[in-house]
Coordinates of C-alpha atoms in Angstrom, one line a residue:
X1 CA -3.6 -20.2 54.2
X2 CA -6.2 -17.8 52.9
X3 CA -3.9 -14.8 53.6
X4 CA -1.1 -16.6 51.7
X5 CA -3.4 -17.3 48.8
X6 CA -4.5 -13.7 48.7
X7 CA -0.8 -12.5 48.6
X8 CA 0.0 -14.8 45.7
X9 CA -3.0 -13.7 43.8
X10 CA -2.2 -10.0 44.3
X11 CA 1.4 -10.7 43.3
X12 CA 0.3 -12.3 40.1
X13 CA -1.9 -9.4 39.2
X14 CA 0.9 -7.0 39.8
X15 CA 3.6 -8.8 37.9
X16 CA 2.0 -11.0 35.3
X17 CA 0.1 -9.5 32.4
X18 CA -3.4 -10.9 31.8
X19 CA -5.7 -11.1 28.8
X20 CA -8.9 -9.1 29.1
X21 CA -11.0 -7.8 26.3
X22 CA -11.1 -4.0 26.4
X23 CA -14.6 -2.5 26.1
X24 CA -15.2 0.4 23.7
X25 CA -15.0 3.1 26.4
X26 CA -11.7 1.7 27.7
X27 CA -10.3 1.6 24.1
X28 CA -11.2 5.2 23.5
X29 CA -9.9 6.4 26.9
X30 CA -6.6 4.5 26.7
X31 CA -5.9 5.6 23.1
X32 CA -6.7 9.2 23.8
X33 CA -4.5 9.2 26.9
X34 CA -1.6 7.8 24.8
X35 CA -2.1 10.0 21.8
X36 CA 0.2 12.9 22.7
X37 CA 3.2 10.7 23.7
X38 CA 2.6 8.5 20.7
X39 CA 2.6 11.5 18.3
X40 CA 5.8 12.8 19.9
X41 CA 7.4 9.4 19.3
X42 CA 6.0 9.4 15.8
X43 CA 7.7 12.7 15.2
X44 CA 11.0 11.1 16.2
X45 CA 10.4 8.2 13.9
X46 CA 9.5 10.3 10.9
X47 CA 12.8 12.2 11.2
X48 CA 14.8 9.2 10.1
X49 CA 15.2 9.2 6.2
X50 CA 14.0 5.9 4.8
X51 CA 14.8 5.4 1.2
X52 CA 15.3 1.6 0.7
X53 CA 18.0 2.2 -1.9
X54 CA 20.4 3.4 0.8
X55 CA 21.8 0.8 3.3
X56 CA 22.6 3.4 5.9
X57 CA 19.0 4.6 5.9
X58 CA 17.7 1.0 6.2
X59 CA 20.0 0.4 9.1
X60 CA 19.0 3.6 10.9
X61 CA 15.3 2.6 10.7
X62 CA 16.0 -1.0 11.7
X63 CA 18.0 0.1 14.8
X64 CA 15.1 2.4 15.9
X65 CA 12.5 -0.3 15.4
X66 CA 14.5 -3.0 17.0
X67 CA 15.0 -0.8 20.1
X68 CA 11.3 0.0 20.4
X69 CA 10.3 -3.6 19.9
X70 CA 12.8 -4.9 22.5
X71 CA 11.3 -2.3 25.0
X72 CA 7.9 -3.8 24.3
X73 CA 9.2 -7.3 25.2
X74 CA 9.6 -8.7 21.7
X75 CA 12.4 -11.0 20.8
X76 CA 14.0 -9.7 17.6
X77 CA 16.3 -11.1 14.9
X78 CA 17.7 -9.7 11.7
X79 CA 17.1 -11.9 8.6
X80 CA 19.2 -10.9 5.6
X81 CA 19.2 -11.9 2.0
X82 CA 20.9 -10.3 -1.0
X83 CA 22.6 -7.9 1.5
X84 CA 19.2 -6.5 2.6
X85 CA 18.2 -6.9 6.3
X86 CA 14.6 -7.5 7.5
X87 CA 13.6 -7.4 11.1
X88 CA 11.6 -10.3 12.6
X89 CA 10.0 -9.9 16.0
X90 CA 8.1 -12.4 18.2
X91 CA 6.1 -11.7 21.3
X92 CA 5.3 -13.9 24.2
X93 CA 3.9 -17.2 23.0
X94 CA 0.9 -19.1 24.4
X95 CA 0.1 -22.4 22.6
X96 CA -3.5 -22.0 23.5
X97 CA -3.8 -18.8 21.4
X98 CA -4.0 -18.3 17.6
X99 CA -0.9 -16.6 16.0
X100 CA -1.0 -13.5 13.9
X101 CA 1.8 -12.3 11.6
X102 CA 1.8 -8.5 11.2
X103 CA 3.4 -7.0 8.2
X104 CA 4.9 -3.5 8.6
X105 CA 6.4 -1.4 5.8
X106 CA 9.0 1.0 7.1
X107 CA 10.6 2.4 3.9
X108 CA 9.2 5.3 1.8
X109 CA 9.4 6.7 -1.7
X110 CA 12.2 9.0 -2.8
X111 CA 11.7 12.7 -2.2
X112 CA 12.2 16.0 -4.0
X113 CA 12.6 18.4 -1.1
X114 CA 12.0 21.4 -3.4
X115 CA 8.4 20.2 -4.1
X116 CA 7.4 20.0 -0.5
X117 CA 5.7 23.0 1.2
X118 CA 7.9 22.8 4.3
X119 CA 11.5 22.8 5.2
X120 CA 12.1 19.1 4.8
X121 CA 10.1 15.9 4.3
X122 CA 12.0 14.6 7.3
X123 CA 11.1 17.4 9.6
X124 CA 7.4 16.7 10.3
X125 CA 5.1 19.7 9.9
X126 CA 1.9 20.0 11.8
X127 CA -0.7 21.9 9.8
X128 CA -4.3 23.0 10.2
X129 CA -6.8 24.3 7.6
X130 CA -7.6 28.0 7.7
X131 CA -10.0 29.5 5.2
X132 CA -9.5 26.5 2.9
X133 CA -5.7 26.8 3.0
X134 CA -3.1 24.8 5.1
X135 CA -1.2 26.7 7.7
X136 CA 1.8 25.3 9.6
X137 CA 1.6 25.5 13.4
X138 CA 4.2 24.7 16.0
X139 CA 4.4 21.1 17.1
X140 CA 4.1 22.3 20.7
X141 CA 0.5 23.2 19.9
X142 CA -0.3 19.6 20.6
X143 CA 0.5 20.2 24.3
X144 CA -2.5 22.5 24.6
X145 CA -5.1 20.6 22.6
X146 CA -5.2 18.1 19.8
X147 CA -7.6 18.8 16.9
X148 CA -8.3 15.5 15.1
X149 CA -8.5 17.4 11.8
X150 CA -4.9 18.6 12.1
X151 CA -2.5 16.8 9.8
X152 CA 1.1 15.7 10.0
X153 CA 3.1 16.2 6.8
X154 CA 6.2 14.1 6.3
X155 CA 7.5 11.3 4.1
X156 CA 6.0 8.0 5.2
X157 CA 3.5 9.7 7.5
X158 CA 0.8 7.6 5.9
X159 CA 2.8 5.1 3.9
X160 CA 3.5 3.5 6.2
X161 CA 5.1 4.7 9.4
X162 CA 1.8 5.9 10.6
X163 CA 0.1 2.5 10.5
X164 CA 3.3 1.0 12.0
X165 CA 3.2 3.4 14.9
X166 CA -0.5 2.6 15.5
X167 CA 0.2 -1.0 16.3
X168 CA 3.4 -0.2 18.3
X169 CA 1.3 2.3 20.4
X170 CA -1.4 -0.4 20.9
X171 CA 1.3 -2.8 22.2
X172 CA 2.7 -0.1 24.5
X173 CA -0.8 0.5 25.9
X174 CA -1.1 -3.3 26.6
X175 CA 2.3 -3.3 28.3
X176 CA 1.6 -0.2 30.5
X177 CA -1.7 -1.7 31.6
X178 CA -0.3 -5.1 32.3
X179 CA -2.5 -6.7 29.6
X180 CA -1.8 -9.2 26.9
X181 CA -3.2 -9.4 23.4
X182 CA -5.7 -12.2 22.8
X183 CA -3.4 -13.6 20.1
X184 CA 0.3 -14.4 19.8
X185 CA 2.1 -11.8 17.7
X186 CA 4.8 -12.1 15.1
X187 CA 6.0 -9.1 13.2
X188 CA 8.0 -8.7 9.9
X189 CA 9.4 -5.3 9.1
X190 CA 10.1 -4.6 5.5
X191 CA 12.6 -1.9 4.5
X192 CA 12.3 -2.2 0.7
X193 CA 8.5 -2.4 0.0
X194 CA 8.7 0.5 -2.4
X195 CA 11.2 -1.5 -4.4
X196 CA 8.7 -4.4 -4.5
X197 CA 10.4 -6.3 -1.6
X198 CA 12.8 -8.2 -3.8
X199 CA 14.2 -10.4 -1.0
X200 CA 11.2 -10.9 1.2
X201 CA 9.7 -14.0 -0.4
X202 CA 13.1 -15.8 -0.3
X203 CA 13.5 -15.0 3.4
X204 CA 10.0 -16.3 4.2
X205 CA 10.6 -19.4 2.0
X206 CA 13.8 -20.2 4.0
X207 CA 12.1 -19.6 7.4
X208 CA 8.6 -21.0 7.0
X209 CA 8.4 -22.4 10.5
X210 CA 9.5 -19.1 12.0
X211 CA 6.7 -17.2 10.1
X212 CA 3.9 -19.7 10.5
X213 CA 0.7 -18.0 11.5
X214 CA -3.1 -18.4 11.4
X215 CA -3.5 -15.1 9.6
X216 CA -1.6 -12.1 8.2
X217 CA -2.4 -8.6 9.2
X218 CA -1.1 -6.0 6.7
X219 CA -0.6 -2.5 8.2
X220 CA -0.5 -0.7 4.9
X221 CA -2.8 1.0 2.4
X222 CA -5.0 4.0 2.1
X223 CA -8.7 4.0 3.3
X224 CA -11.7 4.0 1.1
X225 CA -12.9 7.4 -0.2
X226 CA -15.4 7.6 2.7
X227 CA -12.5 7.7 5.1
X228 CA -14.2 5.2 7.3
X229 CA -12.1 2.6 9.1
X230 CA -11.4 0.0 6.5
X231 CA -10.6 -3.7 6.0
X232 CA -9.3 -4.6 2.6
X233 CA -9.4 -8.3 1.6
X234 CA -7.2 -8.2 -1.4
X235 CA -5.1 -6.1 -3.8
X236 CA -4.4 -6.2 -7.5
X237 CA -1.0 -7.1 -8.8
X238 CA 1.0 -5.1 -11.4
X239 CA 2.9 -5.8 -14.6
X240 CA 4.6 -3.1 -16.7
X241 CA 5.6 -2.9 -20.4
X242 CA 7.6 -0.5 -22.6
X243 CA 6.6 -0.3 -26.2
X244 CA 8.7 1.5 -28.8
X245 CA 7.5 2.1 -32.3
X246 CA 10.3 2.9 -34.8
X247 CA 10.4 5.3 -37.7
X248 CA 13.5 6.3 -39.7
X249 CA 16.9 5.5 -38.2
X250 CA 17.4 9.1 -37.0
X251 CA 15.2 12.2 -36.4
X252 CA 14.3 13.9 -39.7
X253 CA 13.6 17.5 -40.7
X254 CA 9.8 17.8 -41.0
X255 CA 10.1 20.2 -44.0
X256 CA 12.4 18.0 -46.0
X257 CA 10.7 14.7 -45.1
X258 CA 7.1 15.4 -44.1
X259 CA 4.7 13.5 -46.4
X260 CA 7.4 11.0 -47.1
X261 CA 8.9 9.4 -44.0
X262 CA 6.2 7.9 -41.7
X263 CA 6.0 9.5 -38.2
X264 CA 6.1 6.7 -35.6
X265 CA 3.9 8.8 -33.2
X266 CA 0.9 8.2 -35.5
X267 CA 1.7 4.4 -35.6
X268 CA 2.0 4.3 -31.8
X269 CA -1.2 6.4 -31.4
X270 CA -3.2 4.0 -33.6
X271 CA -1.8 1.0 -31.7
X272 CA -2.7 2.5 -28.3
X273 CA -6.1 3.6 -29.4
X274 CA -6.9 0.1 -30.6
X275 CA -6.2 -1.3 -27.1
X276 CA -9.4 0.3 -25.6
X277 CA -12.9 0.9 -27.0
X278 CA -14.8 4.1 -26.7
X279 CA -16.3 2.9 -23.4
X280 CA -13.0 2.4 -21.7
X281 CA -13.0 -1.4 -22.0
X282 CA -9.7 -3.1 -22.9
X283 CA -10.1 -4.6 -26.4
X284 CA -7.2 -7.0 -26.1
X285 CA -8.8 -10.4 -26.6
X286 CA -9.1 -12.5 -23.5
X287 CA -8.0 -9.6 -21.2
X288 CA -10.9 -10.1 -18.7
X289 CA -11.3 -13.8 -19.2
X290 CA -11.8 -15.7 -15.9
X291 CA -13.2 -12.9 -13.8
X292 CA -16.6 -13.9 -12.6
X293 CA -18.3 -12.0 -9.7
X294 CA -20.8 -13.9 -7.6
X295 CA -24.0 -12.6 -6.1
X296 CA -22.3 -12.4 -2.7
X297 CA -19.4 -10.5 -4.2
X298 CA -21.8 -8.0 -5.7
X299 CA -23.7 -7.7 -2.4
X300 CA -20.5 -7.0 -0.5
X301 CA -19.5 -4.2 -3.0
X302 CA -23.0 -2.7 -2.8
X303 CA -22.7 -2.3 0.9
X304 CA -19.7 0.0 0.5
X305 CA -20.9 3.5 1.1
X306 CA -20.0 5.5 -2.0
X307 CA -21.8 7.6 -4.6
X308 CA -20.8 7.5 -8.3
X309 CA -21.9 11.1 -8.6
X310 CA -19.6 12.3 -5.8
X311 CA -16.6 10.3 -7.0
X312 CA -17.0 11.8 -10.5
X313 CA -17.3 15.3 -9.0
X314 CA -14.2 14.7 -6.8
X315 CA -12.2 13.5 -9.7
X316 CA -13.4 16.2 -12.0
X317 CA -14.6 14.0 -14.8
X318 CA -18.0 13.7 -16.4
X319 CA -18.1 10.0 -17.1
X320 CA -16.3 6.8 -15.9
X321 CA -15.0 4.0 -18.0
X322 CA -17.7 1.4 -18.3
X323 CA -15.7 -1.6 -17.1
X324 CA -17.9 -2.0 -13.9
X325 CA -21.2 -0.6 -12.8
X326 CA -19.6 1.1 -9.8
X327 CA -16.2 2.1 -8.5
X328 CA -15.9 -1.0 -6.4
X329 CA -16.8 -3.3 -9.3
X330 CA -14.3 -1.7 -11.6
X331 CA -11.5 -2.5 -9.1
X332 CA -12.3 -6.2 -9.4
X333 CA -11.0 -6.4 -13.0
X334 CA -7.6 -6.1 -14.5
X335 CA -6.8 -2.7 -16.0
X336 CA -4.5 -1.3 -18.7
X337 CA -3.1 2.1 -18.3
X338 CA -0.8 4.3 -20.4
X339 CA 1.4 5.9 -17.8
X340 CA 3.6 7.9 -20.1
X341 CA 4.4 8.8 -23.7
X342 CA 7.5 10.2 -25.2
X343 CA 8.5 11.4 -28.6
X344 CA 10.5 14.4 -29.7
X345 CA 10.2 17.6 -27.7
X346 CA 7.5 20.0 -26.6
X347 CA 7.2 23.5 -25.1
X348 CA 10.3 25.7 -25.3
X349 CA 12.3 22.8 -26.6
X350 CA 9.9 22.0 -29.5
X351 CA 11.6 21.3 -32.8
X352 CA 10.4 20.8 -36.4
X353 CA 11.4 17.2 -36.5
X354 CA 9.9 13.8 -37.3
X355 CA 10.9 11.7 -34.3
X356 CA 12.7 8.4 -35.0
X357 CA 11.0 6.6 -32.2
X358 CA 7.8 7.0 -30.1
X359 CA 7.6 5.3 -26.7
X360 CA 4.7 4.3 -24.5
X361 CA 5.0 3.1 -20.9
X362 CA 2.2 0.7 -19.9
X363 CA 1.0 -0.6 -16.5
X364 CA -1.4 -3.5 -16.1
X365 CA -3.1 -4.1 -12.8
X366 CA -3.8 -7.8 -12.4
X367 CA -6.2 -9.9 -10.3
X368 CA -5.9 -13.5 -9.2
X369 CA -7.8 -14.8 -12.2
X370 CA -5.5 -12.8 -14.6
X371 CA -1.9 -13.4 -13.8
X372 CA 0.7 -10.9 -15.0
X373 CA 2.5 -13.4 -17.3
X374 CA -0.8 -14.1 -19.1
X375 CA -1.7 -10.5 -19.5
X376 CA 1.7 -9.6 -20.9
X377 CA 1.5 -12.4 -23.4
X378 CA -1.9 -11.2 -24.5
X379 CA -0.7 -7.7 -25.0
X380 CA 2.4 -8.8 -26.9
X381 CA 0.2 -11.0 -29.2
X382 CA -2.2 -8.0 -29.7
X383 CA 0.8 -5.9 -30.9
X384 CA 1.8 -8.5 -33.5
X385 CA -1.8 -9.0 -34.6
X386 CA -1.8 -5.3 -35.5
X387 CA 1.0 -6.1 -38.0
X388 CA 4.0 -5.2 -36.0
X389 CA 7.3 -7.1 -36.1
X390 CA 8.8 -7.1 -32.6
X391 CA 12.5 -6.9 -32.7
X392 CA 14.8 -8.8 -30.3
X393 CA 17.3 -6.0 -29.5
X394 CA 17.4 -2.3 -28.6
X395 CA 17.3 -1.1 -32.2
X396 CA 16.1 -2.6 -35.4
X397 CA 18.8 -4.0 -37.7
X398 CA 19.2 -2.7 -41.2
X399 CA 17.7 -6.0 -42.5
X400 CA 14.6 -5.6 -40.3
X401 CA 14.2 -2.0 -41.5
X402 CA 14.2 -3.2 -45.1
X403 CA 11.8 -6.0 -44.5
X404 CA 9.2 -4.6 -42.1
X405 CA 7.2 -1.3 -42.4
X406 CA 5.9 -1.7 -38.8
X407 CA 8.6 -2.2 -36.2
X408 CA 8.4 -2.2 -32.5
X409 CA 10.2 -3.4 -29.4
X410 CA 8.5 -4.8 -26.3
X411 CA 10.0 -5.0 -22.9
X412 CA 8.2 -6.0 -19.7
X413 CA 8.5 -6.6 -16.0
X414 CA 6.2 -8.7 -13.7
X415 CA 5.8 -6.8 -10.4
X416 CA 3.7 -7.5 -7.4
X417 CA 1.3 -10.4 -7.6
X418 CA -2.4 -10.1 -6.7
X419 CA -3.9 -11.6 -3.6
X420 CA -7.4 -12.0 -2.2
X421 CA -8.8 -13.5 1.0
X422 CA -12.3 -14.9 1.6
X423 CA -14.5 -12.3 3.3
X424 CA -16.2 -15.1 5.4
X425 CA -13.1 -16.9 6.7
X426 CA -12.6 -17.3 10.5
X427 CA -9.8 -14.8 10.3
X428 CA -12.0 -12.3 8.4
X429 CA -14.8 -12.8 11.0
X430 CA -12.3 -12.2 13.8
X431 CA -11.2 -8.9 12.3
X432 CA -14.8 -7.9 11.7
X433 CA -15.7 -8.5 15.3
X434 CA -12.8 -6.3 16.3
X435 CA -14.0 -3.5 14.0
X436 CA -17.6 -3.7 15.2
X437 CA -16.5 -3.8 18.8
X438 CA -15.2 -0.2 18.6
X439 CA -16.8 1.3 15.5
X440 CA -20.2 -0.4 15.3
X441 CA -21.4 -0.3 11.7
X442 CA -19.2 2.7 10.8
X443 CA -16.5 0.8 9.0
X444 CA -16.0 -0.5 5.4
X445 CA -15.1 -3.9 3.9
X446 CA -13.5 -3.8 0.5
X447 CA -13.2 -7.0 -1.5
X448 CA -10.2 -5.9 -3.4
X449 CA -8.4 -2.5 -3.8
X450 CA -7.0 -1.1 -7.0
X451 CA -3.5 -0.7 -5.8
X452 CA -0.7 -3.3 -5.5
X453 CA 1.2 -4.6 -2.5
X454 CA 4.3 -6.9 -2.8
X455 CA 3.4 -9.4 -0.2
X456 CA 1.5 -12.0 -2.3
X457 CA 4.6 -14.3 -2.6
X458 CA 4.9 -14.7 1.1
X459 CA 1.2 -14.9 1.6
X460 CA 1.1 -17.8 -0.9
X461 CA 4.2 -19.5 0.7
X462 CA 2.6 -19.4 4.2
X463 CA -0.9 -20.4 2.8
X464 CA -2.5 -18.1 5.3
X465 CA -5.3 -15.6 4.9
X466 CA -4.2 -11.9 4.7
X467 CA -6.2 -8.7 5.2
X468 CA -4.9 -5.1 5.3
X469 CA -6.0 -2.7 7.9
X470 CA -6.4 0.7 6.2
X471 CA -5.7 3.7 8.4
X472 CA -4.5 6.8 6.4
X473 CA -7.0 9.4 5.0
X474 CA -7.7 9.1 1.3
X475 CA -6.3 12.6 0.6
X476 CA -2.9 11.7 2.0
X477 CA -0.8 12.5 -1.1
X478 CA 0.7 9.0 -0.9
X479 CA 4.1 8.7 -2.8
X480 CA 4.0 12.4 -3.7
X481 CA 5.1 15.7 -2.1
X482 CA 3.3 16.8 1.0
X483 CA 2.4 13.3 2.1
X484 CA 0.3 13.5 5.3
X485 CA -1.8 11.7 7.8
X486 CA -4.8 13.2 9.7
X487 CA -4.5 12.9 13.4
X488 CA -8.1 11.6 13.7
X489 CA -7.1 8.7 11.4
X490 CA -4.0 8.0 13.4
X491 CA -6.1 7.9 16.6
X492 CA -8.6 5.5 15.0
X493 CA -5.6 3.4 13.9
X494 CA -4.6 2.9 17.5
X495 CA -8.2 2.1 18.5
X496 CA -8.5 -0.4 15.6
X497 CA -5.3 -2.2 16.7
X498 CA -6.4 -2.2 20.4
X499 CA -9.8 -3.6 19.6
X500 CA -8.7 -6.3 17.1
X501 CA -5.8 -7.5 19.3
X502 CA -8.0 -7.8 22.4
X503 CA -10.7 -9.7 20.5
X504 CA -10.9 -13.5 21.3
X505 CA -9.9 -15.5 18.2
X506 CA -11.2 -19.1 18.4

């Protein structure tokens, strides 16, 4: 009987994965042993073009991800809306465990191959720094040794195939060592994040039971400037506006009409200048209303290791806008930015003309207390309070031109919504425990980051706390040419996922 019991016990150990919390040394050893094969698979993944505007590219990435997830034991299903597929995956389910939904962004920004310092953004380039300059080295160099300061350059290396590969590698380590995560896992793979995930909220709304979870883990976003492992508990939203100020009905010769026909560039300049004071604070009435930071909020921000002097030096500016007393505090408020201005021509195309129209493109970063709809309404009212008549169409009518000396058009779009999770929720404390387990005190918690992520609608639908795990290095050239991820960050990403997912969650 004892012999039979022993055989059954041994059989279960061999064939059935068990949950066991990995200690720090095991996490480091397992992640380092898996690093080379993971990087080689990452290379394969990065070679698949991933512009979410092209259905064939979406499908190619979906097929690759579905194959990998199936090999890891996940059940997968394609959920489509508006002709756009999304991939849902579910791991082994244990009713005694908490359930975590993991969000993975798979698409990337469009590319201009000519602007990249390599053959193609979809042929990953391994580079090292030599005398302050980057030098490409053969990928096979990884077989001899891996320098954690080497970087991999490719579209979506950091945003966000790198973070996605970190958690896939962690799951593969669990599988190879016949272990299970301490939580049930569900995954949603988004192939149009860079287009603001237009169909995602609808899919979640129609499948709420399928997506139900005790917390949402967002594998997306760049680390804090310190490049320490980073948990971010919120993100700002975004709204955009286009303002056109009109002059004469057509461009005019500056010699014949200068001193007579008003130049709309001056009108637009005065309007834009009135939007902010000399200290960089938005002067639109009510713009910051509702934002109140508690003592605990201020304390949490004060614990983030950053130096104002170093940030100013790194940015190459002498003085910051006086919206907040620190970089972290400034990120807690809505912002107003002029992202582009157009009127006439410059450089070799310059012409002696009075432009007929001057255009400004605006973006507003919003927080939970300042929804995009409200901020846009405040901005529109501000423009009319400056004496402008806002037209309804593309161009002013002749009647409007006769009646109003100050004419403008105003178009807007509400983009991603803001979200923020309590930093002392059970979910937050579980994540913190996972970070401390492997990194000790060498990690950063940020209350809210300045950028935007399009997952607020489905976070709100599921009514679950959401936190993003930040993996890529802050100098990753996100969205631009020569996007990259540092191998040391990639390794720490794997370690982060291993530690968090093996952490008991009560």
